[in-house]
mmCIF file of C-alpha atoms in Angstrom:
data_model
loop_
_atom_site.group_PDB
_atom_site.id
_atom_site.type_symbol
_atom_site.label_atom_id
_atom_site.label_comp_id
_atom_site.label_asym_id
_atom_site.label_seq_id
_atom_site.Cartn_x
_atom_site.Cartn_y
_atom_site.Cartn_z
ATOM 1 C CA UNK A 1 20.628 23.648 18.244
ATOM 2 C CA UNK A 2 17.236 21.985 18.433
ATOM 3 C CA UNK A 3 17.962 20.867 22.092
ATOM 4 C CA UNK A 4 18.813 24.575 22.869
ATOM 5 C CA UNK A 5 15.827 25.932 21.603
ATOM 6 C CA UNK A 6 13.578 23.397 23.431
ATOM 7 C CA UNK A 7 15.267 24.300 26.708
ATOM 8 C CA UNK A 8 14.937 28.001 26.089
ATOM 9 C CA UNK A 9 11.223 27.398 25.319
ATOM 10 C CA UNK A 10 10.843 25.379 28.648
ATOM 11 C CA UNK A 11 12.547 28.151 30.678
ATOM 12 C CA UNK A 12 10.212 30.757 29.115
ATOM 13 C CA UNK A 13 7.273 28.775 30.082
ATOM 14 C CA UNK A 14 8.154 28.634 33.760
ATOM 15 C CA UNK A 15 6.319 31.141 35.672
ATOM 16 C CA UNK A 16 6.398 30.311 39.423
ATOM 17 C CA UNK A 17 8.478 27.866 41.373
ATOM 18 C CA UNK A 18 6.578 25.988 44.091
ATOM 19 C CA UNK A 19 8.127 24.977 47.375
ATOM 20 C CA UNK A 20 8.606 21.464 46.175
ATOM 21 C CA UNK A 21 10.677 22.601 43.233
ATOM 22 C CA UNK A 22 8.121 22.112 40.572
ATOM 23 C CA UNK A 23 7.260 24.857 38.033
ATOM 24 C CA UNK A 24 3.749 26.264 37.370
ATOM 25 C CA UNK A 25 3.485 26.881 33.506
ATOM 26 C CA UNK A 26 0.701 28.290 31.203
ATOM 27 C CA UNK A 27 -0.154 24.554 30.463
ATOM 28 C CA UNK A 28 -0.223 23.530 34.114
ATOM 29 C CA UNK A 29 -2.273 26.490 35.154
ATOM 30 C CA UNK A 30 -4.754 25.817 32.351
ATOM 31 C CA UNK A 31 -5.118 22.136 33.464
ATOM 32 C CA UNK A 32 -6.076 23.550 37.006
ATOM 33 C CA UNK A 33 -8.405 25.747 35.702
ATOM 34 C CA UNK A 34 -10.023 23.035 33.732
ATOM 35 C CA UNK A 35 -10.026 20.543 36.622
ATOM 36 C CA UNK A 36 -12.527 23.077 38.371
ATOM 37 C CA UNK A 37 -14.756 23.485 35.214
ATOM 38 C CA UNK A 38 -13.662 27.074 34.305
ATOM 39 C CA UNK A 39 -13.526 26.012 30.593
ATOM 40 C CA UNK A 40 -17.136 25.155 30.799
ATOM 41 C CA UNK A 41 -18.468 28.607 30.917
ATOM 42 C CA UNK A 42 -19.671 31.695 28.703
ATOM 43 C CA UNK A 43 -18.317 34.235 31.064
ATOM 44 C CA UNK A 44 -15.743 34.099 33.811
ATOM 45 C CA UNK A 45 -15.324 36.748 36.694
ATOM 46 C CA UNK A 46 -11.788 36.204 37.869
ATOM 47 C CA UNK A 47 -10.324 37.155 41.262
ATOM 48 C CA UNK A 48 -6.572 36.812 41.237
ATOM 49 C CA UNK A 49 -3.478 36.823 43.465
ATOM 50 C CA UNK A 50 0.089 35.368 42.901
ATOM 51 C CA UNK A 51 0.270 32.778 45.498
ATOM 52 C CA UNK A 52 1.717 29.991 43.202
ATOM 53 C CA UNK A 53 5.149 30.058 44.147
ATOM 54 C CA UNK A 54 8.447 32.258 43.655
ATOM 55 C CA UNK A 55 8.122 34.187 40.211
ATOM 56 C CA UNK A 56 10.685 33.110 37.716
ATOM 57 C CA UNK A 57 13.337 35.815 38.236
ATOM 58 C CA UNK A 58 14.492 35.569 34.616
ATOM 59 C CA UNK A 59 11.117 37.084 33.420
ATOM 60 C CA UNK A 60 9.849 40.400 33.591
ATOM 61 C CA UNK A 61 6.352 40.963 35.650
ATOM 62 C CA UNK A 62 4.889 41.660 32.039
ATOM 63 C CA UNK A 63 6.130 38.226 30.824
ATOM 64 C CA UNK A 64 4.828 36.584 33.802
ATOM 65 C CA UNK A 65 1.315 38.183 33.384
ATOM 66 C CA UNK A 66 1.508 37.106 29.656
ATOM 67 C CA UNK A 67 2.104 33.548 30.774
ATOM 68 C CA UNK A 68 -1.045 33.733 32.912
ATOM 69 C CA UNK A 69 -2.944 35.352 30.247
ATOM 70 C CA UNK A 70 -1.946 32.502 28.019
ATOM 71 C CA UNK A 71 -3.493 29.921 30.568
ATOM 72 C CA UNK A 72 -6.705 32.036 30.869
ATOM 73 C CA UNK A 73 -7.238 32.322 27.058
ATOM 74 C CA UNK A 74 -6.452 28.744 26.271
ATOM 75 C CA UNK A 75 -9.849 27.952 28.148
ATOM 76 C CA UNK A 76 -11.637 29.235 25.048
ATOM 77 C CA UNK A 77 -14.335 31.277 27.267
ATOM 78 C CA UNK A 78 -15.841 34.026 25.233
ATOM 79 C CA UNK A 79 -15.941 36.708 28.031
ATOM 80 C CA UNK A 80 -13.456 37.251 30.454
ATOM 81 C CA UNK A 81 -13.898 39.851 33.461
ATOM 82 C CA UNK A 82 -11.701 41.016 36.207
ATOM 83 C CA UNK A 83 -12.219 43.572 38.970
ATOM 84 C CA UNK A 84 -10.245 46.982 38.594
ATOM 85 C CA UNK A 85 -11.825 48.568 41.563
ATOM 86 C CA UNK A 86 -10.520 51.962 42.558
ATOM 87 C CA UNK A 87 -12.959 53.493 44.869
ATOM 88 C CA UNK A 88 -11.849 56.708 43.574
ATOM 89 C CA UNK A 89 -14.399 59.159 44.856
ATOM 90 C CA UNK A 90 -14.454 57.884 48.380
ATOM 91 C CA UNK A 91 -10.564 58.263 48.412
ATOM 92 C CA UNK A 92 -10.912 61.739 47.162
ATOM 93 C CA UNK A 93 -9.957 61.066 43.607
ATOM 94 C CA UNK A 94 -11.275 61.599 40.222
ATOM 95 C CA UNK A 95 -11.524 58.604 38.026
ATOM 96 C CA UNK A 96 -9.837 58.186 34.686
ATOM 97 C CA UNK A 97 -10.990 54.961 32.648
ATOM 98 C CA UNK A 98 -7.460 54.567 31.025
ATOM 99 C CA UNK A 99 -5.013 56.009 33.861
ATOM 100 C CA UNK A 100 -6.623 55.150 37.111
ATOM 101 C CA UNK A 101 -4.608 52.019 38.590
ATOM 102 C CA UNK A 102 -6.388 49.497 40.310
ATOM 103 C CA UNK A 103 -5.122 47.592 43.411
ATOM 104 C CA UNK A 104 -6.918 44.345 42.603
ATOM 105 C CA UNK A 105 -3.659 42.658 41.546
ATOM 106 C CA UNK A 106 -0.840 42.585 38.796
ATOM 107 C CA UNK A 107 -2.821 40.233 36.399
ATOM 108 C CA UNK A 108 -6.091 42.560 36.746
ATOM 109 C CA UNK A 109 -3.883 45.517 35.751
ATOM 110 C CA UNK A 110 -2.223 43.651 32.907
ATOM 111 C CA UNK A 111 -5.643 42.598 31.446
ATOM 112 C CA UNK A 112 -7.210 46.084 31.688
ATOM 113 C CA UNK A 113 -4.333 47.561 29.921
ATOM 114 C CA UNK A 114 -4.761 45.031 26.781
ATOM 115 C CA UNK A 115 -5.497 47.117 23.553
ATOM 116 C CA UNK A 116 -8.777 45.073 23.066
ATOM 117 C CA UNK A 117 -9.876 45.343 26.828
ATOM 118 C CA UNK A 118 -12.961 47.372 27.751
ATOM 119 C CA UNK A 119 -13.271 49.018 31.205
ATOM 120 C CA UNK A 120 -16.486 50.353 32.813
ATOM 121 C CA UNK A 121 -16.729 53.958 33.690
ATOM 122 C CA UNK A 122 -17.714 53.251 37.432
ATOM 123 C CA UNK A 123 -15.454 55.378 39.450
ATOM 124 C CA UNK A 124 -15.875 53.109 42.626
ATOM 125 C CA UNK A 125 -15.960 49.321 41.467
ATOM 126 C CA UNK A 126 -15.013 49.204 37.665
ATOM 127 C CA UNK A 127 -14.654 45.940 35.682
ATOM 128 C CA UNK A 128 -12.270 45.334 32.849
ATOM 129 C CA UNK A 129 -13.387 42.773 30.228
ATOM 130 C CA UNK A 130 -11.952 40.825 27.290
ATOM 131 C CA UNK A 131 -14.538 39.412 24.816
ATOM 132 C CA UNK A 132 -17.648 39.637 23.057
ATOM 133 C CA UNK A 133 -20.173 40.520 25.947
ATOM 134 C CA UNK A 134 -18.900 44.214 26.324
ATOM 135 C CA UNK A 135 -22.413 45.360 27.651
ATOM 136 C CA UNK A 136 -21.644 43.627 30.873
ATOM 137 C CA UNK A 137 -19.295 46.561 31.426
ATOM 138 C CA UNK A 138 -20.616 49.237 29.083
ATOM 139 C CA UNK A 139 -24.491 49.212 29.867
ATOM 140 C CA UNK A 140 -24.254 49.778 33.734
ATOM 141 C CA UNK A 141 -26.205 52.079 36.061
ATOM 142 C CA UNK A 142 -24.960 54.146 38.954
ATOM 143 C CA UNK A 143 -25.023 51.629 41.771
ATOM 144 C CA UNK A 144 -21.780 49.822 42.100
ATOM 145 C CA UNK A 145 -23.141 46.610 43.478
ATOM 146 C CA UNK A 146 -27.089 47.340 42.946
ATOM 147 C CA UNK A 147 -29.402 47.654 40.078
ATOM 148 C CA UNK A 148 -27.642 47.784 36.772
ATOM 149 C CA UNK A 149 -24.224 46.972 37.918
ATOM 150 C CA UNK A 150 -21.988 44.499 36.193
ATOM 151 C CA UNK A 151 -22.919 41.885 38.989
ATOM 152 C CA UNK A 152 -26.701 42.467 38.263
ATOM 153 C CA UNK A 153 -26.076 41.927 34.603
ATOM 154 C CA UNK A 154 -24.142 38.922 35.330
ATOM 155 C CA UNK A 155 -26.935 37.522 37.383
ATOM 156 C CA UNK A 156 -29.316 38.008 34.471
ATOM 157 C CA UNK A 157 -27.057 36.668 31.848
ATOM 158 C CA UNK A 158 -28.663 33.878 30.188
ATOM 159 C CA UNK A 159 -25.357 32.063 29.320
ATOM 160 C CA UNK A 160 -23.109 30.145 31.957
ATOM 161 C CA UNK A 161 -21.338 32.449 34.257
ATOM 162 C CA UNK A 162 -18.777 31.361 36.772
ATOM 163 C CA UNK A 163 -16.569 33.000 39.251
ATOM 164 C CA UNK A 164 -12.841 31.898 39.553
ATOM 165 C CA UNK A 165 -10.433 32.480 42.187
ATOM 166 C CA UNK A 166 -6.991 32.249 40.744
ATOM 167 C CA UNK A 167 -4.482 32.004 43.404
ATOM 168 C CA UNK A 168 -6.820 33.418 45.937
ATOM 169 C CA UNK A 169 -9.939 32.168 47.678
ATOM 170 C CA UNK A 170 -13.747 33.120 48.035
ATOM 171 C CA UNK A 171 -13.251 33.765 51.761
ATOM 172 C CA UNK A 172 -10.861 36.761 50.890
ATOM 173 C CA UNK A 173 -12.431 38.318 47.916
ATOM 174 C CA UNK A 174 -16.185 37.232 46.854
ATOM 175 C CA UNK A 175 -17.132 40.577 46.036
ATOM 176 C CA UNK A 176 -20.314 39.218 44.442
ATOM 177 C CA UNK A 177 -21.711 38.557 48.005
ATOM 178 C CA UNK A 178 -22.321 42.366 48.442
ATOM 179 C CA UNK A 179 -24.466 42.385 45.245
ATOM 180 C CA UNK A 180 -26.397 39.610 46.852
ATOM 181 C CA UNK A 181 -26.731 41.580 50.225
ATOM 182 C CA UNK A 182 -28.149 44.542 47.974
ATOM 183 C CA UNK A 183 -30.667 42.180 46.445
ATOM 184 C CA UNK A 184 -31.770 41.284 50.129
ATOM 185 C CA UNK A 185 -31.932 44.793 51.210
ATOM 186 C CA UNK A 186 -29.773 44.071 54.256
ATOM 187 C CA UNK A 187 -30.453 46.360 57.152
ATOM 188 C CA UNK A 188 -26.859 46.725 58.044
ATOM 189 C CA UNK A 189 -25.831 48.367 54.672
ATOM 190 C CA UNK A 190 -27.112 51.645 52.917
ATOM 191 C CA UNK A 191 -26.589 53.237 49.579
ATOM 192 C CA UNK A 192 -24.231 56.266 50.060
ATOM 193 C CA UNK A 193 -23.540 58.700 47.125
ATOM 194 C CA UNK A 194 -20.101 59.689 46.128
ATOM 195 C CA UNK A 195 -19.427 62.524 43.517
ATOM 196 C CA UNK A 196 -16.492 63.339 41.569
ATOM 197 C CA UNK A 197 -15.166 63.754 37.958
ATOM 198 C CA UNK A 198 -14.801 60.915 35.501
ATOM 199 C CA UNK A 199 -12.668 60.761 32.331
ATOM 200 C CA UNK A 200 -13.763 58.480 29.660
ATOM 201 C CA UNK A 201 -11.583 56.355 27.423
ATOM 202 C CA UNK A 202 -12.307 59.022 24.725
ATOM 203 C CA UNK A 203 -10.977 61.902 26.900
ATOM 204 C CA UNK A 204 -14.381 63.435 27.821
ATOM 205 C CA UNK A 205 -14.471 64.594 31.496
ATOM 206 C CA UNK A 206 -17.572 65.109 33.409
ATOM 207 C CA UNK A 207 -18.925 65.234 36.953
ATOM 208 C CA UNK A 208 -21.147 62.209 38.244
ATOM 209 C CA UNK A 209 -22.501 60.459 41.158
ATOM 210 C CA UNK A 210 -22.469 56.761 42.002
ATOM 211 C CA UNK A 211 -23.917 54.829 44.813
ATOM 212 C CA UNK A 212 -21.924 52.459 47.054
ATOM 213 C CA UNK A 213 -23.670 49.982 49.339
ATOM 214 C CA UNK A 214 -21.601 50.585 52.495
ATOM 215 C CA UNK A 215 -21.877 49.318 56.067
ATOM 216 C CA UNK A 216 -23.181 51.324 58.758
ATOM 217 C CA UNK A 217 -20.457 52.361 61.390
ATOM 218 C CA UNK A 218 -19.820 49.373 63.899
ATOM 219 C CA UNK A 219 -20.830 46.685 61.385
ATOM 220 C CA UNK A 220 -17.994 44.364 61.006
ATOM 221 C CA UNK A 221 -17.510 41.746 58.304
ATOM 222 C CA UNK A 222 -16.709 38.226 59.103
ATOM 223 C CA UNK A 223 -13.250 36.874 59.129
ATOM 224 C CA UNK A 224 -14.665 33.304 59.029
ATOM 225 C CA UNK A 225 -14.971 31.320 55.823
ATOM 226 C CA UNK A 226 -18.383 29.820 56.405
ATOM 227 C CA UNK A 227 -19.822 30.482 52.981
ATOM 228 C CA UNK A 228 -16.529 28.984 51.305
ATOM 229 C CA UNK A 229 -16.796 25.928 53.344
ATOM 230 C CA UNK A 230 -20.617 25.603 52.715
ATOM 231 C CA UNK A 231 -19.980 25.822 48.883
ATOM 232 C CA UNK A 232 -17.206 23.028 49.085
ATOM 233 C CA UNK A 233 -19.229 20.814 51.280
ATOM 234 C CA UNK A 234 -21.952 20.651 48.574
ATOM 235 C CA UNK A 235 -19.688 20.501 45.702
ATOM 236 C CA UNK A 236 -20.798 23.660 44.075
ATOM 237 C CA UNK A 237 -17.413 25.097 44.677
ATOM 238 C CA UNK A 238 -14.513 23.175 43.148
ATOM 239 C CA UNK A 239 -10.862 23.370 44.107
ATOM 240 C CA UNK A 240 -7.699 22.382 42.341
ATOM 241 C CA UNK A 241 -3.955 22.878 43.435
ATOM 242 C CA UNK A 242 -1.702 24.967 41.373
ATOM 243 C CA UNK A 243 1.919 25.204 42.671
ATOM 244 C CA UNK A 244 1.833 26.464 46.060
ATOM 245 C CA UNK A 245 -1.732 28.096 45.708
ATOM 246 C CA UNK A 246 -5.109 26.873 44.578
ATOM 247 C CA UNK A 247 -7.725 27.562 41.982
ATOM 248 C CA UNK A 248 -11.554 27.645 42.798
ATOM 249 C CA UNK A 249 -14.565 27.940 40.637
ATOM 250 C CA UNK A 250 -18.293 28.248 41.361
ATOM 251 C CA UNK A 251 -21.210 28.904 38.907
ATOM 252 C CA UNK A 252 -22.976 32.172 39.469
ATOM 253 C CA UNK A 253 -26.442 30.418 39.887
ATOM 254 C CA UNK A 254 -25.035 28.067 42.481
ATOM 255 C CA UNK A 255 -23.380 30.657 44.647
ATOM 256 C CA UNK A 256 -26.665 32.903 44.546
ATOM 257 C CA UNK A 257 -28.989 30.214 45.590
ATOM 258 C CA UNK A 258 -26.716 29.001 48.353
ATOM 259 C CA UNK A 259 -26.190 32.447 49.815
ATOM 260 C CA UNK A 260 -29.690 33.515 49.720
ATOM 261 C CA UNK A 261 -30.717 30.277 51.659
ATOM 262 C CA UNK A 262 -28.137 30.815 54.314
ATOM 263 C CA UNK A 263 -29.052 34.484 54.705
ATOM 264 C CA UNK A 264 -32.627 33.848 55.095
ATOM 265 C CA UNK A 265 -31.680 31.687 57.870
ATOM 266 C CA UNK A 266 -29.362 34.044 59.589
ATOM 267 C CA UNK A 267 -29.207 37.857 58.358
ATOM 268 C CA UNK A 268 -25.922 38.225 60.257
ATOM 269 C CA UNK A 269 -24.439 34.997 58.281
ATOM 270 C CA UNK A 270 -21.372 37.200 56.940
ATOM 271 C CA UNK A 271 -20.946 39.572 59.917
ATOM 272 C CA UNK A 272 -18.435 38.974 62.838
ATOM 273 C CA UNK A 273 -21.402 39.623 65.243
ATOM 274 C CA UNK A 274 -24.809 40.633 64.875
ATOM 275 C CA UNK A 275 -25.391 44.259 63.461
ATOM 276 C CA UNK A 276 -26.066 47.075 66.117
ATOM 277 C CA UNK A 277 -29.699 47.830 67.240
ATOM 278 C CA UNK A 278 -29.056 51.512 66.328
ATOM 279 C CA UNK A 279 -27.618 52.136 63.085
ATOM 280 C CA UNK A 280 -25.112 55.089 62.529
ATOM 281 C CA UNK A 281 -24.350 56.203 58.958
ATOM 282 C CA UNK A 282 -21.304 58.157 59.881
ATOM 283 C CA UNK A 283 -18.606 57.535 57.303
ATOM 284 C CA UNK A 284 -15.034 58.151 57.902
ATOM 285 C CA UNK A 285 -12.029 56.521 56.108
ATOM 286 C CA UNK A 286 -8.980 56.299 58.378
ATOM 287 C CA UNK A 287 -7.157 54.727 55.312
ATOM 288 C CA UNK A 288 -7.383 54.173 51.645
ATOM 289 C CA UNK A 289 -10.549 52.156 50.653
ATOM 290 C CA UNK A 290 -9.533 49.108 48.855
ATOM 291 C CA UNK A 291 -12.574 46.914 49.627
ATOM 292 C CA UNK A 292 -16.315 47.018 50.329
#
């Protein structure tokens, strides 16, 4: 009977099966996160993707996400943030703090639906949070990556802030770079207002306008991973394997300093090619907006 209970518990802990047959468990995921220093922080901002292997088909998606949450919470970090961006207004929709789904990943959706999670009212680039520093999502301004946004508050936070890429990588989704672009007032982006209706978690609905730091027409973001490689080469970005995927972690202050240094050398650092001489603020969406 005891052996049967042990086997059942082990199967329940198996989240993703890697190509080599090994299993990613909450414990092994926690170990990978600790290996990159994610446990040594006051605030974690986590980008996620499910690249660890084949999901355990005996478990529901909710159970798999609960296993990942177990790994994250085991780190003992006081505040956990995840992006729950919707870009609701640019996509022609109103924004509901409780009901508007995000396309930032299954884990992010799972976290934002937790009873004790707090989500910002930003109708463009909302953030969900678990933990004590709720002001990081409640005391925000009206610029999604500018003054008073969650990224701005993270930059000014006195504690140790780290960005974690769990199953994804900085080259694919380091949204903080757009805040740093705003800090530099890069010439190839501009603040564009978007207006719509917001429904708060208390059910109040009102109209509001938020600013999004969008690219001018013809400005193409890079497909290269120069910044990621720069951070890896200096040791600022740490990397560990987790099943078929990887975990990365970098301290906010290290990323900020490195990015500013590179941008001051080359303003086109994270563009595919130099921005146009003539800037066109025509803004047309040909498909749903999911990234900045």
